mmCIF file with all atom_site columns, C-alpha atoms in Angstrom:
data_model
loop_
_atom_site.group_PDB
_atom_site.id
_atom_site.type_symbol
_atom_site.label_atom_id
_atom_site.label_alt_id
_atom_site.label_comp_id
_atom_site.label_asym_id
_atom_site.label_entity_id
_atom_site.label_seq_id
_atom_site.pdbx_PDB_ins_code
_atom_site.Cartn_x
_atom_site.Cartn_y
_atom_site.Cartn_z
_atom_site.occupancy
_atom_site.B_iso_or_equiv
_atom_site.pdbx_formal_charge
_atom_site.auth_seq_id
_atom_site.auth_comp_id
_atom_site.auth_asym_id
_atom_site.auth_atom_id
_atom_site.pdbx_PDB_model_num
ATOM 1   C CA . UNK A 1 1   ? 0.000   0.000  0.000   1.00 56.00 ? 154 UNK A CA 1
ATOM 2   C CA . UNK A 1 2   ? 1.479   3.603  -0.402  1.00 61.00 ? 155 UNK A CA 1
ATOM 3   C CA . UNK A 1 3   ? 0.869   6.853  1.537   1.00 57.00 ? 156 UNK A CA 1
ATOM 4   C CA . UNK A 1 4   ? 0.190   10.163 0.754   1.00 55.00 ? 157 UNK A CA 1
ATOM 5   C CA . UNK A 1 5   ? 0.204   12.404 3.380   1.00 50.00 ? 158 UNK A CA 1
ATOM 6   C CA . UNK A 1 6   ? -1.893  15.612 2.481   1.00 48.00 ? 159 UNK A CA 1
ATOM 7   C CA . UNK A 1 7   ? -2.823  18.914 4.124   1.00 49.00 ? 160 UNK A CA 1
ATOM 8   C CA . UNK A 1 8   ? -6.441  19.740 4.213   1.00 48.00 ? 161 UNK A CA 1
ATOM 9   C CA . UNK A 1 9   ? -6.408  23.278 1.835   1.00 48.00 ? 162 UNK A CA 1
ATOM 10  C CA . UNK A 1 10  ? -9.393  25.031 4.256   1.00 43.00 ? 163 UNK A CA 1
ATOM 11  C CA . UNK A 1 11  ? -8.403  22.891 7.537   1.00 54.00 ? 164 UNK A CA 1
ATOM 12  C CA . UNK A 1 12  ? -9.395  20.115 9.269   1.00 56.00 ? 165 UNK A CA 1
ATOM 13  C CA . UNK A 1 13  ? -13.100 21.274 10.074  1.00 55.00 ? 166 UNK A CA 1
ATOM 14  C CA . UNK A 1 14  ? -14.602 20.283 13.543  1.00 51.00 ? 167 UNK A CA 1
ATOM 15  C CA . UNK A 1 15  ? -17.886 20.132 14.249  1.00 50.00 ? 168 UNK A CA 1
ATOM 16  C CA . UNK A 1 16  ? -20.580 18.764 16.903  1.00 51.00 ? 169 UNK A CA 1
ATOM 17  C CA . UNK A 1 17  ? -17.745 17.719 19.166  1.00 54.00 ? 170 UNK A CA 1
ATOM 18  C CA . UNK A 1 18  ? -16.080 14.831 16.849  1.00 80.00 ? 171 UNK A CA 1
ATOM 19  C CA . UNK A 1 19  ? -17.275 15.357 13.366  1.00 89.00 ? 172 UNK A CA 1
ATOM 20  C CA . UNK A 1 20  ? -14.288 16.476 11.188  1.00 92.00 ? 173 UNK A CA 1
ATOM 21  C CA . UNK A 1 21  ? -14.386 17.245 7.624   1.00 92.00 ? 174 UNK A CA 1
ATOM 22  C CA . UNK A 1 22  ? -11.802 18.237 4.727   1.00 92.00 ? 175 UNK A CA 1
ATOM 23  C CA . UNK A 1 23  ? -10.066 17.529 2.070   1.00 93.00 ? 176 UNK A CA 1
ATOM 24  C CA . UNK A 1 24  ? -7.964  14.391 2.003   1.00 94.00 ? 177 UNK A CA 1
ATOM 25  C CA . UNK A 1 25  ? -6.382  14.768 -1.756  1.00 94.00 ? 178 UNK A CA 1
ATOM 26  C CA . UNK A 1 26  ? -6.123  17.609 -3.855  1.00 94.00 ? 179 UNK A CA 1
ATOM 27  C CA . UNK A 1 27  ? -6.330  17.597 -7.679  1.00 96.00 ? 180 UNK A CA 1
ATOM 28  C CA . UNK A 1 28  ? -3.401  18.250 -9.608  1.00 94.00 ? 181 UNK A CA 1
ATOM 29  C CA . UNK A 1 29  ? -1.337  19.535 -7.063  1.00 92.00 ? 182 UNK A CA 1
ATOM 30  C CA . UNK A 1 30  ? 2.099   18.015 -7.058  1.00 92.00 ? 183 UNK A CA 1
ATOM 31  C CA . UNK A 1 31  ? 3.177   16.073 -3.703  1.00 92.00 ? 184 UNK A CA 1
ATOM 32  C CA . UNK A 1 32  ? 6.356   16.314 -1.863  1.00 89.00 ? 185 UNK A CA 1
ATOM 33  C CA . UNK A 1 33  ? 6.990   13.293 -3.733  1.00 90.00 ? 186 UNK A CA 1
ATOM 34  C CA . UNK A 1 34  ? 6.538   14.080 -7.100  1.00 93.00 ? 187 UNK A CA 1
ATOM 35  C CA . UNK A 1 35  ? 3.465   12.318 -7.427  1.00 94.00 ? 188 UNK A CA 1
ATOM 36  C CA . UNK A 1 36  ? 0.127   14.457 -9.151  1.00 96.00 ? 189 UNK A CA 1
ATOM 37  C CA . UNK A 1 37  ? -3.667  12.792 -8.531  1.00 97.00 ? 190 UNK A CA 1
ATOM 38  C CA . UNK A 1 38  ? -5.805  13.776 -11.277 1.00 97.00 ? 191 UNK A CA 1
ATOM 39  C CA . UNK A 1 39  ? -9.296  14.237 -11.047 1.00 97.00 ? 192 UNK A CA 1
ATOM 40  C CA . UNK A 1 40  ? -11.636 11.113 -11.556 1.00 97.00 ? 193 UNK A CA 1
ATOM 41  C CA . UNK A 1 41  ? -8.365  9.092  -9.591  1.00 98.00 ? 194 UNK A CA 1
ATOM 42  C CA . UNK A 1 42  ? -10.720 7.326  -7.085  1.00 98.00 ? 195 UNK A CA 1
ATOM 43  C CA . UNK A 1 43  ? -13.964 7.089  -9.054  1.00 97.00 ? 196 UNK A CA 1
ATOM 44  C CA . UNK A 1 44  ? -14.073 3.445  -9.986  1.00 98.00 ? 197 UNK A CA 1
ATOM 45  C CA . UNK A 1 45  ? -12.556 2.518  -6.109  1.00 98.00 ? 198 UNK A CA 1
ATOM 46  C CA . UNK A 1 46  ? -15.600 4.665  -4.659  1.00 98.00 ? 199 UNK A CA 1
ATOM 47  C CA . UNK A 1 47  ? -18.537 2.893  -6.570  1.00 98.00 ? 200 UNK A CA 1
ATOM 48  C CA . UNK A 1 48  ? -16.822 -0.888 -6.192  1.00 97.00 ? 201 UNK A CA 1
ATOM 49  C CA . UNK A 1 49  ? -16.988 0.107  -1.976  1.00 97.00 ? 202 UNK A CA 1
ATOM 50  C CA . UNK A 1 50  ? -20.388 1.283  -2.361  1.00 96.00 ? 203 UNK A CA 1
ATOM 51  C CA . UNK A 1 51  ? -21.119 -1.933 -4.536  1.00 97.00 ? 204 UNK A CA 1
ATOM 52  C CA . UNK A 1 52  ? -19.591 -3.968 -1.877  1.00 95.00 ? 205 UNK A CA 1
ATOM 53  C CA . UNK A 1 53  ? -21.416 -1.944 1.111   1.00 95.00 ? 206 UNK A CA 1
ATOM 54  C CA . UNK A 1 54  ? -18.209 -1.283 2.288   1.00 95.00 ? 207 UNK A CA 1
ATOM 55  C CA . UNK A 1 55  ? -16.271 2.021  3.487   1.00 95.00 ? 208 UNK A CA 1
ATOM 56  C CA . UNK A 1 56  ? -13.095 3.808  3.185   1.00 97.00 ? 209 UNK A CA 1
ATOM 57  C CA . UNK A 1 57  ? -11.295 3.125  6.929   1.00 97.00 ? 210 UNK A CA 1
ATOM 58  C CA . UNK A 1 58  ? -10.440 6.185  9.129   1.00 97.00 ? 211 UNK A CA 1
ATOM 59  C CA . UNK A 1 59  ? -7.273  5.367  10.442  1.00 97.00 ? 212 UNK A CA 1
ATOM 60  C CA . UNK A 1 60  ? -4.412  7.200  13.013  1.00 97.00 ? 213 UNK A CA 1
ATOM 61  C CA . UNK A 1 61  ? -1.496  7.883  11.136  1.00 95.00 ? 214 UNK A CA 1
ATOM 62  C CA . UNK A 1 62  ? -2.268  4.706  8.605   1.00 95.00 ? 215 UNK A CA 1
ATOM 63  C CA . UNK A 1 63  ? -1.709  1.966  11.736  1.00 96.00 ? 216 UNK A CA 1
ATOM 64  C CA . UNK A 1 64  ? -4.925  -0.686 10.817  1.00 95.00 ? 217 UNK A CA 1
ATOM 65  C CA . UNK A 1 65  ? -4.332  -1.640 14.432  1.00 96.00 ? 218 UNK A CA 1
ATOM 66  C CA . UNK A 1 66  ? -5.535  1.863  15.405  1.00 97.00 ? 219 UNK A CA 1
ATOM 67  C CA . UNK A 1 67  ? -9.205  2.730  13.903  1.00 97.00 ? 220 UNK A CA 1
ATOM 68  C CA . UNK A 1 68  ? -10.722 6.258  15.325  1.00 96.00 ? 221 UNK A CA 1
ATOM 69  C CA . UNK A 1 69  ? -13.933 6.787  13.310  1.00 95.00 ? 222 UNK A CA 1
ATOM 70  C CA . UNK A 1 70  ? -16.175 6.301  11.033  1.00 95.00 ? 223 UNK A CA 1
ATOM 71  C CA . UNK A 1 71  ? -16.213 8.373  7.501   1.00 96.00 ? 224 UNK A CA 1
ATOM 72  C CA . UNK A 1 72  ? -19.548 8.836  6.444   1.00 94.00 ? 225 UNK A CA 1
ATOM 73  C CA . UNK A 1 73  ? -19.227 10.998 3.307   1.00 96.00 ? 226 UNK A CA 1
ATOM 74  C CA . UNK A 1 74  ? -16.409 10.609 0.983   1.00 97.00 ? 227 UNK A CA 1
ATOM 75  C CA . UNK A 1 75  ? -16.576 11.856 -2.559  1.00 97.00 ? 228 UNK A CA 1
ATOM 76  C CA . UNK A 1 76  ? -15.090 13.463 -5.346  1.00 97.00 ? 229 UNK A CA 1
ATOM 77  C CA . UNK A 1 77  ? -15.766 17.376 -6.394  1.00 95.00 ? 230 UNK A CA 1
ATOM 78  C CA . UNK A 1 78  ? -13.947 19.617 -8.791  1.00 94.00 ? 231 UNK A CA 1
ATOM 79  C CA . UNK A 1 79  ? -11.159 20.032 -6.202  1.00 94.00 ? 232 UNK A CA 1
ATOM 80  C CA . UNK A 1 80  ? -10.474 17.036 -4.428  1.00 95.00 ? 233 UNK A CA 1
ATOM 81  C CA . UNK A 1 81  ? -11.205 13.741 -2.499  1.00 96.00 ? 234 UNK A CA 1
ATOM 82  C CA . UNK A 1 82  ? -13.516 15.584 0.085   1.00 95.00 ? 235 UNK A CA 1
ATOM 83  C CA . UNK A 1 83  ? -14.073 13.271 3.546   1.00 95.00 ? 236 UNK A CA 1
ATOM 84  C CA . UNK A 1 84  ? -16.473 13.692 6.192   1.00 94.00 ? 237 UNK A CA 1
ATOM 85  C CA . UNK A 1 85  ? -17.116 11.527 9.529   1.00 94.00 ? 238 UNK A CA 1
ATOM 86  C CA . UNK A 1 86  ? -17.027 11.016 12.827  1.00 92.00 ? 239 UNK A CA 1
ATOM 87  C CA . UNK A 1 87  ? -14.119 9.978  15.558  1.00 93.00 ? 240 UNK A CA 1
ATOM 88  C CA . UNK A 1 88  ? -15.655 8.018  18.134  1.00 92.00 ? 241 UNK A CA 1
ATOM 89  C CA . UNK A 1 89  ? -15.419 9.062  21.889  1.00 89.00 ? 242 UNK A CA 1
ATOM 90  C CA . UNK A 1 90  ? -15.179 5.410  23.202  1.00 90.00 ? 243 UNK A CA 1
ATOM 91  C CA . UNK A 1 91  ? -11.742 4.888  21.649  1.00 93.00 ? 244 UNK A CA 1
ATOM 92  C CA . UNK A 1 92  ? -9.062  6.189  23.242  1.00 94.00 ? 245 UNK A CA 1
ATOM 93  C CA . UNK A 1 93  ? -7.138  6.919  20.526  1.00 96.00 ? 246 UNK A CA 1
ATOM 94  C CA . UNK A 1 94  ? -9.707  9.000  18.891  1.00 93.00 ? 247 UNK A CA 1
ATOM 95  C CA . UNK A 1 95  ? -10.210 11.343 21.966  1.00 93.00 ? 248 UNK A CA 1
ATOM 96  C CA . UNK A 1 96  ? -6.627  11.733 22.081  1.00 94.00 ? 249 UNK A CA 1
ATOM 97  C CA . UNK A 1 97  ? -6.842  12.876 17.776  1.00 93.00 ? 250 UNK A CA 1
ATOM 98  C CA . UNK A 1 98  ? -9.227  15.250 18.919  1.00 91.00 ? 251 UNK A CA 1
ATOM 99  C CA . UNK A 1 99  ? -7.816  17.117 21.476  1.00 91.00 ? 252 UNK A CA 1
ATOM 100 C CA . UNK A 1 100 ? -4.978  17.565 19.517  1.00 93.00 ? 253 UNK A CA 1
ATOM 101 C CA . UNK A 1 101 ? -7.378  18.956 16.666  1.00 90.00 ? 254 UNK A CA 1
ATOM 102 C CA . UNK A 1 102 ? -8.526  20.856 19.096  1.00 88.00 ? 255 UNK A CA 1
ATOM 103 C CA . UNK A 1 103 ? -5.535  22.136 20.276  1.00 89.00 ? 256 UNK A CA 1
ATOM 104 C CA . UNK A 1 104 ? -4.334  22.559 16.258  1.00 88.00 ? 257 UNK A CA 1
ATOM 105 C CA . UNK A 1 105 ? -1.765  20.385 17.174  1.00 91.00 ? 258 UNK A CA 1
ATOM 106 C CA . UNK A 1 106 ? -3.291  18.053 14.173  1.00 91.00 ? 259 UNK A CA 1
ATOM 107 C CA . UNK A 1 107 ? -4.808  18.736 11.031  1.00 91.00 ? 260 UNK A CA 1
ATOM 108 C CA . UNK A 1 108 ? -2.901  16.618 8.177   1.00 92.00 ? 261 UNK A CA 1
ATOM 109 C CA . UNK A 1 109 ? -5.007  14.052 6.209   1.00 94.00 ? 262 UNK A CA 1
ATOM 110 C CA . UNK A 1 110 ? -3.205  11.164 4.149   1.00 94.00 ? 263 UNK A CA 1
ATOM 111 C CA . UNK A 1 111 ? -4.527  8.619  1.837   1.00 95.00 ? 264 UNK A CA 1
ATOM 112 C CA . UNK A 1 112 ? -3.576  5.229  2.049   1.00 95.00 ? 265 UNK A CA 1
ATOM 113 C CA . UNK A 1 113 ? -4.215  3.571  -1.420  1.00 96.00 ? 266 UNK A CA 1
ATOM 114 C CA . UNK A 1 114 ? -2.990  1.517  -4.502  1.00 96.00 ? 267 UNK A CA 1
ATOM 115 C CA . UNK A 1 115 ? -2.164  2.486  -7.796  1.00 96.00 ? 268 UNK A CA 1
ATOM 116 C CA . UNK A 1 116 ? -3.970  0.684  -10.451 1.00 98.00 ? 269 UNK A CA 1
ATOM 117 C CA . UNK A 1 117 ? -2.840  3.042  -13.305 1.00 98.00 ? 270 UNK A CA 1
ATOM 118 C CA . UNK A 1 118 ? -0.334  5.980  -13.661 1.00 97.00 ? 271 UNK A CA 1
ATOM 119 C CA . UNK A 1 119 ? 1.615   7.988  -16.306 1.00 98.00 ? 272 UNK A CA 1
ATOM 120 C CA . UNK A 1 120 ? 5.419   8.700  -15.347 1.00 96.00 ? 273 UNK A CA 1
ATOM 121 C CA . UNK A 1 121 ? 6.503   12.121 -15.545 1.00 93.00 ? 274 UNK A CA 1
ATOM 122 C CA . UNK A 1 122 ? 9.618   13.215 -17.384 1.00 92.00 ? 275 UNK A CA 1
ATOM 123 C CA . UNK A 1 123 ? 10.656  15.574 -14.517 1.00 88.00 ? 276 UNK A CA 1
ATOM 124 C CA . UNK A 1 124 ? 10.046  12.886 -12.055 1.00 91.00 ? 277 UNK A CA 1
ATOM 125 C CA . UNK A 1 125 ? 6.909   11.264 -10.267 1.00 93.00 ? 278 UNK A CA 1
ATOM 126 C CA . UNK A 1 126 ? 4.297   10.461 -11.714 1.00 96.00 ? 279 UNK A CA 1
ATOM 127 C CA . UNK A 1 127 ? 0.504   11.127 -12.782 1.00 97.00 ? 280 UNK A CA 1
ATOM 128 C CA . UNK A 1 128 ? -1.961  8.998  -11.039 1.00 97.00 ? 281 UNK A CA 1
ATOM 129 C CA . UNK A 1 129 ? -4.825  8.265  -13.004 1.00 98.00 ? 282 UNK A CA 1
ATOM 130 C CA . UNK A 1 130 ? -6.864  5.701  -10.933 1.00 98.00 ? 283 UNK A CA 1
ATOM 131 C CA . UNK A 1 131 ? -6.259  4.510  -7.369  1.00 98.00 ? 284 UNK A CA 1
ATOM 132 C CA . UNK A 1 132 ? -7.888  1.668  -5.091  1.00 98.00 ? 285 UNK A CA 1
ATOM 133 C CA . UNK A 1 133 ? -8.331  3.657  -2.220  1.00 97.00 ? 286 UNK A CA 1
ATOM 134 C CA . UNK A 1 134 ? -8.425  1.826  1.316   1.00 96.00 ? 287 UNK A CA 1
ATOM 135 C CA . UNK A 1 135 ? -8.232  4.773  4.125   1.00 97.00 ? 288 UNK A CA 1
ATOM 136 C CA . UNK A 1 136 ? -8.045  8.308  5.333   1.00 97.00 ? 289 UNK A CA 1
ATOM 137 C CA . UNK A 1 137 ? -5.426  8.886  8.250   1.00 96.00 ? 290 UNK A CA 1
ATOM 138 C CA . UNK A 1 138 ? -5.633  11.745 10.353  1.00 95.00 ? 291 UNK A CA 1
ATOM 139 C CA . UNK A 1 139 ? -1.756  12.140 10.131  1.00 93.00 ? 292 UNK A CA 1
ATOM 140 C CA . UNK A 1 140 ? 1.368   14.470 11.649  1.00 89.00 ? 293 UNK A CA 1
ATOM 141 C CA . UNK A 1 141 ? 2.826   15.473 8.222   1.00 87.00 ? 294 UNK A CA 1
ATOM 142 C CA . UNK A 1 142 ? 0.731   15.251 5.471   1.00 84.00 ? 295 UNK A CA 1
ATOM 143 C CA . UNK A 1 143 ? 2.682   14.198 1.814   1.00 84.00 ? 296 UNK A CA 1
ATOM 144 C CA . UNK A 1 144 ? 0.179   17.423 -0.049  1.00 84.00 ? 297 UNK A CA 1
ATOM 145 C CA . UNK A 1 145 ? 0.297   19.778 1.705   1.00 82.00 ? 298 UNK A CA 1
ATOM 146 C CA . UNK A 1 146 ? -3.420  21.477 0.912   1.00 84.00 ? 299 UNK A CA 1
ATOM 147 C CA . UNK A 1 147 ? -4.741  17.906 2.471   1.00 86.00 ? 300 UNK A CA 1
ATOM 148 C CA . UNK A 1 148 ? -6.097  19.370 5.751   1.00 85.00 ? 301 UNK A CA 1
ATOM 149 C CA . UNK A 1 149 ? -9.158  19.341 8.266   1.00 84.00 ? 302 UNK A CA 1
ATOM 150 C CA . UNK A 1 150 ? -11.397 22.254 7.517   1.00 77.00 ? 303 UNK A CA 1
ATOM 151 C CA . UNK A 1 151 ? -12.271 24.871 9.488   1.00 40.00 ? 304 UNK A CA 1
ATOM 152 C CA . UNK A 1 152 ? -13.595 24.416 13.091  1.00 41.00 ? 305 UNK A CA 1
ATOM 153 C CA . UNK A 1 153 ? -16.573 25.664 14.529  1.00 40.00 ? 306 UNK A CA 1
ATOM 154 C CA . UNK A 1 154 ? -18.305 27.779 17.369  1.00 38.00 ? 307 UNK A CA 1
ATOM 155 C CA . UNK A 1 155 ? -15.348 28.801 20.402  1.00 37.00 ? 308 UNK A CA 1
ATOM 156 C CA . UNK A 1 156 ? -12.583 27.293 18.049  1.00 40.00 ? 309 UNK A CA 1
ATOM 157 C CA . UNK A 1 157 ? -13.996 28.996 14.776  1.00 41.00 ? 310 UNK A CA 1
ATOM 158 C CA . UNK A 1 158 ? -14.166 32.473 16.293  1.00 43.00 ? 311 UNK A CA 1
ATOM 159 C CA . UNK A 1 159 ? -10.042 31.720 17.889  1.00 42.00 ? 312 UNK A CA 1
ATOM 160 C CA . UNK A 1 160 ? -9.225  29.823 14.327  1.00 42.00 ? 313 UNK A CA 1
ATOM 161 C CA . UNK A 1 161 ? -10.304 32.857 12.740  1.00 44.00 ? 314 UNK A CA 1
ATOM 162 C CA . UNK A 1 162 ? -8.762  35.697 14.812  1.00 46.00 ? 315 UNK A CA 1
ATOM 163 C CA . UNK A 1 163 ? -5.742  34.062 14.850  1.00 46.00 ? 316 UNK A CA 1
ATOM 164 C CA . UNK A 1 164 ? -5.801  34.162 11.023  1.00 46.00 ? 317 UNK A CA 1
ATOM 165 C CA . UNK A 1 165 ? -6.728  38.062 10.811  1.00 52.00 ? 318 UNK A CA 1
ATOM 166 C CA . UNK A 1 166 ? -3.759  38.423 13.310  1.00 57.00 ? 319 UNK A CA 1
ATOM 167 C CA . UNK A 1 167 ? -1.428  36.517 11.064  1.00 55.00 ? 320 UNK A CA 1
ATOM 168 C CA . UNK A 1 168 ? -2.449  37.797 8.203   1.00 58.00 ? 321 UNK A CA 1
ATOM 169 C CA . UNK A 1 169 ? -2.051  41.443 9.647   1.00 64.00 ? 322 UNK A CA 1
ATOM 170 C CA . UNK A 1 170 ? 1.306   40.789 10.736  1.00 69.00 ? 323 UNK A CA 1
ATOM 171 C CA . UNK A 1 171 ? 2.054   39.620 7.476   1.00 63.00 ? 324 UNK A CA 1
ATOM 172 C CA . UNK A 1 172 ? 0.886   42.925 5.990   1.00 66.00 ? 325 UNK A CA 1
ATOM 173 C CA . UNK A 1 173 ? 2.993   45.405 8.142   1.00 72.00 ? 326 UNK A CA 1
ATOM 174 C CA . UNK A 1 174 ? 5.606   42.743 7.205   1.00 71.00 ? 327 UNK A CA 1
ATOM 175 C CA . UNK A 1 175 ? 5.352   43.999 3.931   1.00 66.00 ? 328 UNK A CA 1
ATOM 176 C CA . UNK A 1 176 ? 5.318   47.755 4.281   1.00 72.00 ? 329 UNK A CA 1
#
């Protein structure tokens, strides 16, 4: 199985006290290692899980031994491989993923996969054109970097937010 580590463009989004949300791949946007997904990549592995009844695994940085959640939506838009679920309080692990999400401490995504087909690159890496898909990780240090939990909401929102008009600010005098 390969990795790629990827974080979430708009943040890890947390909602409803263990509902996350983001954006687990990003379309066209090379990876640290060279590698490109291209939209329509996990198509054929989403419909042969739903065919199957089964589900793309939410796993802690990729362990199988170490399931957190549940992800009830996953699907591709025009941007990405957009996930949606739930990390369950009665697993220790998972309450320990979410107070670091809570804490931003953690906010990478990473997709664990196989490639079924994929177009080498002349200046390295490659194009990958379909993948199996097995699991989202919440991970350390995602592979893409825009692969990231979404924005978080109520208390955390409001701080998540003010902390990026602050940097934001301070990146403007910066300028000047």
């Amino acid at each position: 199985m390969e990795y790629k580590f990827c974080k979430p463009e708009a943040g890890l989004v947390l909602t409803d006290g263990q509902e996350i949300s983001g954006y687990a791949s990003v379309f066209g946007l090379r990876d640290k290692g060279g590698d490109t997904v291209l939209r329509g990549a996990y198509g054929a592995s989403l419909q042969r899980l739903a065919a199957r009844g089964d589900k793309v695994r939410m796993l802690w940085q990729h362990d199988p031994a170490q399931p957190i959640g549940i992800w009830d939506e996953v699907f591709e838009d025009a941007h990405g491989l957009f996930v949606k679920g739930r990390l369950l309080p009665d697993v220790a692990r998972a309450r320990e993923a979410l107070a670091l999400v809570q804490a931003g401490a953690l906010d990478g995504l990473s997709i664990g996969y196989r490639t079924l087909r994929a177009q080498a690159l002349a200046t390295g890496g490659r194009s990958l054109i379909e993948l199996e898909l097995w699991e989202v990780s919440l991970v350390t240090f995602p592979m893409q970097t825009q692969a990231r939990l979404g924005a978080k909401s109520g208390l955390l929102a409001d701080l998540a937010m003010a902390t990026a008009s602050l940097r934001d600010a301070r990146d403007a005098v910066a300028r000047l």
